[in-house]
PDB file of C-alpha atoms in Angstrom:
ATOM      1  CA  MET I 140      82.587  83.498 130.378  1.00  0.00           C
ATOM      2  CA  ASP I 141      86.306  84.434 130.390  1.00  0.00           C
ATOM      3  CA  ASP I 142      86.750  88.240 130.887  1.00  0.00           C
ATOM      4  CA  ALA I 143      88.833  88.657 127.728  1.00  0.00           C
ATOM      5  CA  LEU I 144      86.319  86.725 125.644  1.00  0.00           C
ATOM      6  CA  LYS I 145      83.619  88.867 127.211  1.00  0.00           C
ATOM      7  CA  ASP I 146      85.552  91.858 125.790  1.00  0.00           C
ATOM      8  CA  PHE I 147      85.121  90.337 122.337  1.00  0.00           C
ATOM      9  CA  TYR I 148      81.436  89.674 122.894  1.00  0.00           C
ATOM     10  CA  GLU I 149      80.752  93.189 124.137  1.00  0.00           C
ATOM     11  CA  VAL I 150      82.715  94.944 121.410  1.00  0.00           C
ATOM     12  CA  ASP I 151      81.009  98.068 120.005  1.00  0.00           C
ATOM     13  CA  ARG I 152      79.199  96.729 116.936  1.00  0.00           C
ATOM     14  CA  THR I 153      78.653 100.191 115.479  1.00  0.00           C
ATOM     15  CA  ILE I 154      82.444 100.432 115.086  1.00  0.00           C
ATOM     16  CA  HIS I 155      83.122  96.730 114.457  1.00  0.00           C
ATOM     17  CA  GLU I 156      81.492  96.754 111.000  1.00  0.00           C
ATOM     18  CA  PRO I 157      84.511  96.847 108.551  1.00  0.00           C
ATOM     19  CA  ALA I 158      83.488  99.956 106.560  1.00  0.00           C
ATOM     20  CA  ARG I 159      82.721 101.941 109.711  1.00  0.00           C
ATOM     21  CA  LEU I 160      85.951 100.719 111.317  1.00  0.00           C
ATOM     22  CA  MET I 161      87.858 102.112 108.293  1.00  0.00           C
ATOM     23  CA  LEU I 162      86.076 105.434 108.642  1.00  0.00           C
ATOM     24  CA  MET I 163      86.763 105.667 112.368  1.00  0.00           C
ATOM     25  CA  ALA I 164      90.465 104.811 111.821  1.00  0.00           C
ATOM     26  CA  LEU I 165      90.794 107.377 109.019  1.00  0.00           C
ATOM     27  CA  LEU I 166      89.148 110.102 111.088  1.00  0.00           C
ATOM     28  CA  TYR I 167      91.120 109.343 114.259  1.00  0.00           C
ATOM     29  CA  ASN I 168      94.287 111.289 113.287  1.00  0.00           C
ATOM     30  CA  VAL I 169      92.558 114.217 111.588  1.00  0.00           C
ATOM     31  CA  SER I 170      90.736 117.294 112.820  1.00  0.00           C
ATOM     32  CA  SER I 171      88.381 116.875 109.893  1.00  0.00           C
ATOM     33  CA  ALA I 172      88.196 115.227 106.489  1.00  0.00           C
ATOM     34  CA  ASP I 173      85.705 115.728 103.704  1.00  0.00           C
ATOM     35  CA  PHE I 174      83.367 113.308 101.931  1.00  0.00           C
ATOM     36  CA  LEU I 175      85.532 113.223  98.800  1.00  0.00           C
ATOM     37  CA  TYR I 176      88.624 112.146 100.738  1.00  0.00           C
ATOM     38  CA  LEU I 177      86.761 109.409 102.598  1.00  0.00           C
ATOM     39  CA  LEU I 178      85.220 108.232  99.325  1.00  0.00           C
ATOM     40  CA  GLY I 179      88.635 107.906  97.649  1.00  0.00           C
ATOM     41  CA  GLU I 180      90.352 106.251 100.592  1.00  0.00           C
ATOM     42  CA  THR I 181      87.677 103.697 101.436  1.00  0.00           C
ATOM     43  CA  GLY I 182      86.595 102.835  97.893  1.00  0.00           C
ATOM     44  CA  LEU I 183      82.973 102.721  99.060  1.00  0.00           C
ATOM     45  CA  THR I 184      80.146 103.915  96.822  1.00  0.00           C
ATOM     46  CA  LYS I 185      78.646 107.339  97.588  1.00  0.00           C
ATOM     47  CA  GLY I 186      75.452 105.752  98.878  1.00  0.00           C
ATOM     48  CA  ASN I 187      77.298 103.297 101.100  1.00  0.00           C
ATOM     49  CA  LEU I 188      79.572 105.974 102.508  1.00  0.00           C
ATOM     50  CA  SER I 189      76.604 108.270 103.252  1.00  0.00           C
ATOM     51  CA  SER I 190      74.780 105.430 104.975  1.00  0.00           C
ATOM     52  CA  HIS I 191      77.751 104.448 107.188  1.00  0.00           C
ATOM     53  CA  LEU I 192      78.471 108.070 108.072  1.00  0.00           C
ATOM     54  CA  SER I 193      74.820 108.557 109.022  1.00  0.00           C
ATOM     55  CA  LYS I 194      75.012 105.542 111.353  1.00  0.00           C
ATOM     56  CA  LEU I 195      78.162 106.875 112.991  1.00  0.00           C
ATOM     57  CA  GLU I 196      76.524 110.300 113.290  1.00  0.00           C
ATOM     58  CA  ALA I 197      73.415 108.766 114.866  1.00  0.00           C
ATOM     59  CA  ALA I 198      75.647 106.992 117.422  1.00  0.00           C
ATOM     60  CA  GLY I 199      77.193 110.371 118.258  1.00  0.00           C
ATOM     61  CA  TYR I 200      80.654 109.254 117.052  1.00  0.00           C
ATOM     62  CA  VAL I 201      80.963 111.528 114.022  1.00  0.00           C
ATOM     63  CA  ALA I 202      79.897 115.140 113.449  1.00  0.00           C
ATOM     64  CA  ILE I 203      79.054 116.123 109.877  1.00  0.00           C
ATOM     65  CA  ASP I 204      79.069 119.722 108.607  1.00  0.00           C
ATOM     66  CA  LYS I 205      77.839 120.720 105.179  1.00  0.00           C
ATOM     67  CA  GLY I 206      79.193 123.947 103.743  1.00  0.00           C
ATOM     68  CA  PHE I 207      80.699 125.695 100.713  1.00  0.00           C
ATOM     69  CA  VAL I 208      84.286 126.678  99.926  1.00  0.00           C
ATOM     70  CA  ASP I 209      84.728 128.931  96.858  1.00  0.00           C
ATOM     71  CA  LYS I 210      81.145 128.096  95.822  1.00  0.00           C
ATOM     72  CA  MET I 211      81.995 124.365  95.879  1.00  0.00           C
ATOM     73  CA  PRO I 212      80.100 122.091  98.269  1.00  0.00           C
ATOM     74  CA  ARG I 213      82.190 120.525 101.022  1.00  0.00           C
ATOM     75  CA  THR I 214      80.889 118.014 103.526  1.00  0.00           C
ATOM     76  CA  THR I 215      83.356 117.661 106.386  1.00  0.00           C
ATOM     77  CA  CYS I 216      83.348 114.897 108.972  1.00  0.00           C
ATOM     78  CA  ARG I 217      85.148 114.684 112.293  1.00  0.00           C
ATOM     79  CA  LEU I 218      85.198 112.375 115.262  1.00  0.00           C
ATOM     80  CA  THR I 219      83.403 113.710 118.319  1.00  0.00           C
ATOM     81  CA  PRO I 220      85.130 113.286 121.725  1.00  0.00           C
ATOM     82  CA  GLN I 221      82.626 110.476 122.337  1.00  0.00           C
ATOM     83  CA  GLY I 222      83.639 108.818 119.059  1.00  0.00           C
ATOM     84  CA  ARG I 223      87.338 109.132 119.886  1.00  0.00           C
ATOM     85  CA  GLN I 224      86.727 107.522 123.283  1.00  0.00           C
ATOM     86  CA  ALA I 225      84.633 104.751 121.734  1.00  0.00           C
ATOM     87  CA  PHE I 226      87.403 104.000 119.209  1.00  0.00           C
ATOM     88  CA  ASP I 227      90.044 103.894 121.973  1.00  0.00           C
ATOM     89  CA  ASN I 228      87.826 101.500 123.942  1.00  0.00           C
ATOM     90  CA  TYR I 229      87.237  99.349 120.870  1.00  0.00           C
ATOM     91  CA  ARG I 230      90.972  99.021 120.189  1.00  0.00           C
ATOM     92  CA  GLN I 231      91.659  98.165 123.817  1.00  0.00           C
ATOM     93  CA  GLN I 232      88.907  95.535 123.868  1.00  0.00           C
ATOM     94  CA  MET I 233      90.249  93.954 120.673  1.00  0.00           C
ATOM     95  CA  ARG I 234      93.822  93.983 122.016  1.00  0.00           C
ATOM     96  CA  ASN I 235      92.710  92.309 125.247  1.00  0.00           C
ATOM     97  CA  GLY I 236      90.640  89.739 123.418  1.00  0.00           C
ATOM     98  CA  LEU I 237      93.381  88.906 120.915  1.00  0.00           C
ATOM     99  CA  ALA I 238      96.010  88.682 123.662  1.00  0.00           C
ATOM    100  CA  ALA I 239      93.819  86.266 125.587  1.00  0.00           C
ATOM    101  CA  ALA I 240      93.106  84.232 122.467  1.00  0.00           C
ATOM    102  CA  GLY I 241      96.848  84.002 121.742  1.00  0.00           C
ATOM    103  CA  SER I 242      97.823  82.886 125.250  1.00  0.00           C
TER     104      SER I 242
ATOM    105  CA  MET P 692      90.004  96.040 103.338  1.00  0.00           C
ATOM    106  CA  ASN P 693      92.970  93.824 104.283  1.00  0.00           C
ATOM    107  CA  ARG P 694      94.954  96.654 105.814  1.00  0.00           C
ATOM    108  CA  SER P 695      95.556  96.867 109.556  1.00  0.00           C
ATOM    109  CA  ILE P 696      93.774  99.482 111.659  1.00  0.00           C
ATOM    110  CA  GLY P 697      97.162 101.156 112.249  1.00  0.00           C
ATOM    111  CA  ASP P 698      97.709 101.479 108.510  1.00  0.00           C
ATOM    112  CA  TRP P 699      94.318 103.137 108.050  1.00  0.00           C
ATOM    113  CA  MET P 700      95.175 105.546 110.859  1.00  0.00           C
ATOM    114  CA  ARG P 701      98.484 106.487 109.140  1.00  0.00           C
ATOM    115  CA  ARG P 702      96.904 107.162 105.747  1.00  0.00           C
ATOM    116  CA  PRO P 703      95.945 110.799 106.442  1.00  0.00           C
ATOM    117  CA  LEU P 704      99.591 111.490 107.440  1.00  0.00           C
ATOM    118  CA  ARG P 705     100.713 110.262 104.011  1.00  0.00           C
ATOM    119  CA  TYR P 706      98.019 112.228 102.232  1.00  0.00           C
ATOM    120  CA  VAL P 707      99.727 115.482 103.262  1.00  0.00           C
ATOM    121  CA  TYR P 708     102.671 114.604 100.971  1.00  0.00           C
ATOM    122  CA  ILE P 709     100.710 112.994  98.133  1.00  0.00           C
ATOM    123  CA  ASP P 710     100.792 116.007  95.766  1.00  0.00           C
ATOM    124  CA  GLY P 711     104.450 116.968  96.285  1.00  0.00           C
ATOM    125  CA  PHE P 712     103.591 120.611  97.092  1.00  0.00           C
ATOM    126  CA  ILE P 713     105.385 120.558 100.441  1.00  0.00           C
ATOM    127  CA  GLU P 714     108.583 119.210  98.861  1.00  0.00           C
ATOM    128  CA  ILE P 715     108.447 121.753  96.025  1.00  0.00           C
ATOM    129  CA  ALA P 716     107.897 124.650  98.461  1.00  0.00           C
ATOM    130  CA  ILE P 717     110.646 123.564 100.857  1.00  0.00           C
ATOM    131  CA  GLY P 718     112.955 122.868  97.924  1.00  0.00           C
ATOM    132  CA  ALA P 719     112.407 126.404  96.604  1.00  0.00           C
ATOM    133  CA  LEU P 720     113.036 127.830 100.087  1.00  0.00           C
ATOM    134  CA  PHE P 721     116.295 125.869 100.308  1.00  0.00           C
ATOM    135  CA  LEU P 722     117.416 127.108  96.887  1.00  0.00           C
ATOM    136  CA  VAL P 723     116.774 130.752  97.824  1.00  0.00           C
ATOM    137  CA  SER P 724     118.568 130.221 101.150  1.00  0.00           C
ATOM    138  CA  ALA P 725     121.547 128.646  99.366  1.00  0.00           C
ATOM    139  CA  LEU P 726     121.778 131.582  96.969  1.00  0.00           C
ATOM    140  CA  LEU P 727     121.722 134.059  99.847  1.00  0.00           C
ATOM    141  CA  LEU P 728     124.323 132.013 101.735  1.00  0.00           C
ATOM    142  CA  LEU P 729     126.602 132.085  98.677  1.00  0.00           C
ATOM    143  CA  LEU P 730     126.198 135.865  98.380  1.00  0.00           C
ATOM    144  CA  PHE P 731     127.047 136.154 102.045  1.00  0.00           C
ATOM    145  CA  ALA P 732     130.139 133.955 101.578  1.00  0.00           C
ATOM    146  CA  VAL P 733     131.349 136.034  98.618  1.00  0.00           C
ATOM    147  CA  ALA P 734     130.923 139.272 100.590  1.00  0.00           C
ATOM    148  CA  LEU P 735     132.724 137.955 103.700  1.00  0.00           C
ATOM    149  CA  ASP P 736     135.903 139.960 102.994  1.00  0.00           C
ATOM    150  CA  ARG P 737     133.818 143.172 103.102  1.00  0.00           C
ATOM    151  CA  PRO P 738     132.329 143.035 106.629  1.00  0.00           C
ATOM    152  CA  ALA P 739     129.830 145.925 106.209  1.00  0.00           C
ATOM    153  CA  LEU P 740     128.347 144.473 103.017  1.00  0.00           C
ATOM    154  CA  ALA P 741     128.343 140.973 104.502  1.00  0.00           C
ATOM    155  CA  ALA P 742     126.435 142.233 107.544  1.00  0.00           C
ATOM    156  CA  VAL P 743     123.780 143.898 105.338  1.00  0.00           C
ATOM    157  CA  ILE P 744     123.446 140.782 103.149  1.00  0.00           C
ATOM    158  CA  GLY P 745     123.338 138.555 106.231  1.00  0.00           C
ATOM    159  CA  ALA P 746     120.580 140.579 107.931  1.00  0.00           C
ATOM    160  CA  THR P 747     118.537 140.894 104.702  1.00  0.00           C
ATOM    161  CA  ALA P 748     118.939 137.193 103.980  1.00  0.00           C
ATOM    162  CA  LEU P 749     117.810 136.220 107.460  1.00  0.00           C
ATOM    163  CA  LEU P 750     114.749 138.453 107.231  1.00  0.00           C
ATOM    164  CA  LEU P 751     113.907 137.196 103.730  1.00  0.00           C
ATOM    165  CA  VAL P 752     114.213 133.544 104.740  1.00  0.00           C
ATOM    166  CA  ILE P 753     111.968 134.101 107.786  1.00  0.00           C
ATOM    167  CA  VAL P 754     109.308 135.864 105.663  1.00  0.00           C
ATOM    168  CA  LEU P 755     109.515 133.185 102.943  1.00  0.00           C
ATOM    169  CA  GLY P 756     109.355 130.470 105.584  1.00  0.00           C
ATOM    170  CA  LEU P 757     106.130 131.959 106.916  1.00  0.00           C
ATOM    171  CA  LEU P 758     104.749 132.346 103.382  1.00  0.00           C
ATOM    172  CA  VAL P 759     105.486 128.736 102.430  1.00  0.00           C
ATOM    173  CA  LYS P 760     102.724 127.332 104.632  1.00  0.00           C
ATOM    174  CA  ARG P 761     100.145 129.721 103.171  1.00  0.00           C
ATOM    175  CA  LEU P 762     101.289 129.080  99.601  1.00  0.00           C
ATOM    176  CA  VAL P 763     101.115 125.324 100.058  1.00  0.00           C
ATOM    177  CA  GLU P 764      97.674 125.586 101.637  1.00  0.00           C
ATOM    178  CA  ALA P 765      96.431 127.809  98.772  1.00  0.00           C
ATOM    179  CA  ALA P 766      97.807 125.387  96.153  1.00  0.00           C
ATOM    180  CA  LYS P 767      96.193 122.430  97.904  1.00  0.00           C
ATOM    181  CA  GLU P 768      92.879 124.277  98.161  1.00  0.00           C
ATOM    182  CA  ARG P 769      92.832 125.004  94.414  1.00  0.00           C
ATOM    183  CA  LEU P 770      94.062 121.636  93.225  1.00  0.00           C
ATOM    184  CA  THR P 771      94.315 118.756  95.686  1.00  0.00           C
ATOM    185  CA  TYR P 772      91.149 119.280  97.728  1.00  0.00           C
ATOM    186  CA  ARG P 773      89.074 119.531  94.547  1.00  0.00           C
ATOM    187  CA  ARG P 774      90.458 116.272  93.197  1.00  0.00           C
ATOM    188  CA  THR P 775      90.935 113.930  96.121  1.00  0.00           C
ATOM    189  CA  GLY P 776      89.416 115.760  99.042  1.00  0.00           C
ATOM    190  CA  PHE P 777      90.264 117.845 102.054  1.00  0.00           C
ATOM    191  CA  VAL P 778      92.025 116.653 105.182  1.00  0.00           C
ATOM    192  CA  GLN P 779      93.172 118.660 108.149  1.00  0.00           C
ATOM    193  CA  LEU P 780      95.538 116.776 110.423  1.00  0.00           C
ATOM    194  CA  ARG P 781      94.914 116.846 114.145  1.00  0.00           C
ATOM    195  CA  PRO P 782      97.651 118.724 116.039  1.00  0.00           C
ATOM    196  CA  GLY P 783      99.953 116.094 117.522  1.00  0.00           C
ATOM    197  CA  ALA P 784      98.918 113.492 114.940  1.00  0.00           C
ATOM    198  CA  THR P 785     102.570 112.918 114.027  1.00  0.00           C
ATOM    199  CA  PRO P 786     103.831 109.994 116.100  1.00  0.00           C
ATOM    200  CA  ARG P 787     105.820 111.173 119.142  1.00  0.00           C
ATOM    201  CA  TRP P 788     108.644 108.730 118.408  1.00  0.00           C
ATOM    202  CA  THR P 789     109.569 110.713 115.268  1.00  0.00           C
ATOM    203  CA  HIS P 790     110.272 113.811 117.386  1.00  0.00           C
ATOM    204  CA  ILE P 791     112.310 111.814 119.915  1.00  0.00           C
ATOM    205  CA  LEU P 792     114.306 110.139 117.117  1.00  0.00           C
ATOM    206  CA  LEU P 793     114.987 113.502 115.506  1.00  0.00           C
ATOM    207  CA  ILE P 794     116.296 115.043 118.743  1.00  0.00           C
ATOM    208  CA  LEU P 795     118.471 111.986 119.448  1.00  0.00           C
ATOM    209  CA  ALA P 796     119.799 112.040 115.883  1.00  0.00           C
ATOM    210  CA  ALA P 797     120.648 115.759 116.104  1.00  0.00           C
ATOM    211  CA  LEU P 798     122.501 115.180 119.387  1.00  0.00           C
ATOM    212  CA  GLY P 799     124.297 112.182 117.882  1.00  0.00           C
ATOM    213  CA  LEU P 800     125.328 114.228 114.859  1.00  0.00           C
ATOM    214  CA  ALA P 801     126.613 117.087 116.969  1.00  0.00           C
ATOM    215  CA  SER P 802     128.780 114.627 118.921  1.00  0.00           C
ATOM    216  CA  ALA P 803     129.933 112.738 115.826  1.00  0.00           C
ATOM    217  CA  SER P 804     130.933 115.919 113.976  1.00  0.00           C
ATOM    218  CA  LEU P 805     133.613 116.495 116.656  1.00  0.00           C
ATOM    219  CA  PHE P 806     135.402 113.364 115.432  1.00  0.00           C
ATOM    220  CA  LEU P 807     135.267 114.108 111.697  1.00  0.00           C
ATOM    221  CA  PRO P 808     138.589 114.186 109.803  1.00  0.00           C
ATOM    222  CA  ASP P 809     140.019 117.677 109.211  1.00  0.00           C
ATOM    223  CA  SER P 810     139.352 117.403 105.480  1.00  0.00           C
ATOM    224  CA  PHE P 811     135.587 117.473 106.130  1.00  0.00           C
ATOM    225  CA  GLN P 812     133.721 120.788 106.201  1.00  0.00           C
ATOM    226  CA  GLN P 813     131.871 120.235 109.460  1.00  0.00           C
ATOM    227  CA  SER P 814     128.931 122.663 109.301  1.00  0.00           C
ATOM    228  CA  GLY P 815     127.959 121.648 105.763  1.00  0.00           C
ATOM    229  CA  PHE P 816     128.304 117.989 106.684  1.00  0.00           C
ATOM    230  CA  ALA P 817     126.172 118.408 109.830  1.00  0.00           C
ATOM    231  CA  LEU P 818     123.511 120.270 107.838  1.00  0.00           C
ATOM    232  CA  GLY P 819     123.381 117.603 105.131  1.00  0.00           C
ATOM    233  CA  ALA P 820     123.341 114.776 107.665  1.00  0.00           C
ATOM    234  CA  LEU P 821     120.476 116.394 109.566  1.00  0.00           C
ATOM    235  CA  LEU P 822     118.491 116.850 106.324  1.00  0.00           C
ATOM    236  CA  THR P 823     119.183 113.212 105.445  1.00  0.00           C
ATOM    237  CA  LEU P 824     117.852 112.081 108.812  1.00  0.00           C
ATOM    238  CA  ILE P 825     114.721 114.216 108.554  1.00  0.00           C
ATOM    239  CA  LEU P 826     113.994 112.857 105.069  1.00  0.00           C
ATOM    240  CA  ALA P 827     114.612 109.288 106.217  1.00  0.00           C
ATOM    241  CA  LEU P 828     112.168 109.898 109.061  1.00  0.00           C
ATOM    242  CA  PHE P 829     109.563 111.053 106.510  1.00  0.00           C
ATOM    243  CA  GLY P 830     110.224 107.756 104.728  1.00  0.00           C
ATOM    244  CA  LEU P 831     109.754 105.812 107.953  1.00  0.00           C
ATOM    245  CA  GLN P 832     106.599 107.726 108.782  1.00  0.00           C
ATOM    246  CA  THR P 833     104.960 107.395 105.370  1.00  0.00           C
ATOM    247  CA  GLY P 834     106.524 104.114 104.200  1.00  0.00           C
ATOM    248  CA  TRP P 835     107.189 105.750 100.807  1.00  0.00           C
ATOM    249  CA  LEU P 836     110.328 104.825  98.882  1.00  0.00           C
ATOM    250  CA  ARG P 837     110.646 108.299  97.362  1.00  0.00           C
ATOM    251  CA  PHE P 838     111.670 109.850 100.708  1.00  0.00           C
ATOM    252  CA  TYR P 839     114.347 107.187 101.244  1.00  0.00           C
ATOM    253  CA  LEU P 840     115.714 107.848  97.735  1.00  0.00           C
ATOM    254  CA  VAL P 841     115.772 111.612  98.340  1.00  0.00           C
ATOM    255  CA  ALA P 842     117.499 111.022 101.702  1.00  0.00           C
ATOM    256  CA  ALA P 843     120.118 108.822  99.993  1.00  0.00           C
ATOM    257  CA  ALA P 844     120.706 111.448  97.272  1.00  0.00           C
ATOM    258  CA  VAL P 845     121.130 114.199  99.882  1.00  0.00           C
ATOM    259  CA  ALA P 846     123.536 111.975 101.846  1.00  0.00           C
ATOM    260  CA  LEU P 847     125.692 111.357  98.761  1.00  0.00           C
ATOM    261  CA  LEU P 848     125.633 115.049  97.857  1.00  0.00           C
ATOM    262  CA  THR P 849     126.667 115.965 101.407  1.00  0.00           C
ATOM    263  CA  LEU P 850     129.548 113.491 101.487  1.00  0.00           C
ATOM    264  CA  ALA P 851     130.835 114.722  98.128  1.00  0.00           C
ATOM    265  CA  ALA P 852     130.502 118.408  99.007  1.00  0.00           C
ATOM    266  CA  SER P 853     132.082 118.023 102.451  1.00  0.00           C
ATOM    267  CA  GLN P 854     135.056 116.211 100.964  1.00  0.00           C
ATOM    268  CA  TRP P 855     135.724 118.183  97.786  1.00  0.00           C
ATOM    269  CA  ILE P 856     134.476 121.747  98.217  1.00  0.00           C
ATOM    270  CA  SER P 857     136.454 124.150 100.370  1.00  0.00           C
ATOM    271  CA  GLY P 858     134.960 126.798 102.657  1.00  0.00           C
ATOM    272  CA  GLU P 859     132.297 126.134 105.284  1.00  0.00           C
ATOM    273  CA  ALA P 860     129.736 128.566 103.808  1.00  0.00           C
ATOM    274  CA  ALA P 861     130.255 127.274 100.266  1.00  0.00           C
ATOM    275  CA  VAL P 862     129.727 123.665 101.375  1.00  0.00           C
ATOM    276  CA  ALA P 863     126.624 124.590 103.391  1.00  0.00           C
ATOM    277  CA  ALA P 864     125.248 126.543 100.384  1.00  0.00           C
ATOM    278  CA  PHE P 865     125.976 123.636  98.024  1.00  0.00           C
ATOM    279  CA  VAL P 866     124.324 121.111 100.357  1.00  0.00           C
ATOM    280  CA  LEU P 867     121.309 123.369 100.924  1.00  0.00           C
ATOM    281  CA  GLY P 868     120.909 124.239  97.235  1.00  0.00           C
ATOM    282  CA  GLY P 869     121.478 120.672  96.082  1.00  0.00           C
ATOM    283  CA  SER P 870     118.983 119.335  98.625  1.00  0.00           C
ATOM    284  CA  GLY P 871     116.504 121.987  97.484  1.00  0.00           C
ATOM    285  CA  ALA P 872     116.908 120.911  93.866  1.00  0.00           C
ATOM    286  CA  ILE P 873     116.506 117.216  94.780  1.00  0.00           C
ATOM    287  CA  LEU P 874     113.412 117.967  96.877  1.00  0.00           C
ATOM    288  CA  GLY P 875     111.978 120.098  94.061  1.00  0.00           C
ATOM    289  CA  MET P 876     112.493 117.299  91.538  1.00  0.00           C
ATOM    290  CA  SER P 877     110.970 114.714  93.858  1.00  0.00           C
ATOM    291  CA  GLY P 878     107.997 117.000  94.543  1.00  0.00           C
ATOM    292  CA  GLY P 879     107.600 117.724  90.822  1.00  0.00           C
ATOM    293  CA  TRP P 880     107.563 113.993  90.068  1.00  0.00           C
ATOM    294  CA  ALA P 881     104.988 113.379  92.812  1.00  0.00           C
ATOM    295  CA  LEU P 882     102.835 116.244  91.510  1.00  0.00           C
ATOM    296  CA  SER P 883     102.914 115.072  87.894  1.00  0.00           C
ATOM    297  CA  ARG P 884     102.049 111.515  88.990  1.00  0.00           C
ATOM    298  CA  TYR P 885      99.247 112.826  91.175  1.00  0.00           C
ATOM    299  CA  LEU P 886      97.821 114.935  88.325  1.00  0.00           C
ATOM    300  CA  GLN P 887      97.934 111.975  85.937  1.00  0.00           C
ATOM    301  CA  ARG P 888      96.021 109.763  88.363  1.00  0.00           C
ATOM    302  CA  THR P 889      93.325 112.186  89.477  1.00  0.00           C
ATOM    303  CA  THR P 890      90.657 114.472  88.090  1.00  0.00           C
ATOM    304  CA  ALA P 891      88.606 117.249  89.683  1.00  0.00           C
ATOM    305  CA  GLU P 892      85.529 115.873  91.477  1.00  0.00           C
ATOM    306  CA  GLN P 893      82.432 117.315  93.064  1.00  0.00           C
ATOM    307  CA  ASP P 894      81.527 116.658  96.685  1.00  0.00           C
ATOM    308  CA  HIS P 895      78.314 114.657  96.844  1.00  0.00           C
ATOM    309  CA  GLY P 896      78.068 114.104 100.573  1.00  0.00           C
TER     310      GLY P 896
END
């Protein structure tokens, strides 16, 4: 198999799922963002968002902290260094694959 | 879902300006600075008084500048984060090219101001042009029309003031105050639009 196509085949499927890809992209430029923000930006349902965040957490890509600010609950999410690296790798793999497909 | 990955990555950068608080705060700071600059200009023929006003103004602007960040953060905590959520940008999240463009633009302006006609008040013009560039960069960074419109309004104000008002300090004060008022109005519009579109929510994560 061509190396670039192999990049496509071996792409990280935890990230490749569209909703999780959105979440990873949103979290990439922030130190942390809360559940409410991610809910509004992605347009996912609460259940869906929770489920995708749990999968990213289980993969070690996202860290989730539950806390209170002024007696209001706040669930904050952030990319772990491992998640940041995985997202960089994913983007590189996609770039390589698309470049090869275009040539 | 049809947005590019890059667009999703830029969205948190835009979110910082969504409620208009930053524009309102900076606008207010500019207005206060313009007022102090005018006072300073009026007192210029009395050097002792001008020195006192100058030193007080500088101190006040520094203190207010430091307070602005806290005030904006407090306002966001009470209003924005409860409605549409909390985001803390990663240090260095702003694209590096914006910093490089800003430095190049400032250098370009400094060089260009040497060739301005005598009728132009150079310091006020340079100040207004720099503000215009910064606002246009915000527009480029966020892709929002409102920053381009504010930049255009500040540019027009600067051209008019540099041409028709006499006295360097007066022009600088007019440009600063006018820009502050424009920023305040733009921020106020953004805030009212934001409040109309959103309601306070509970975190259910």
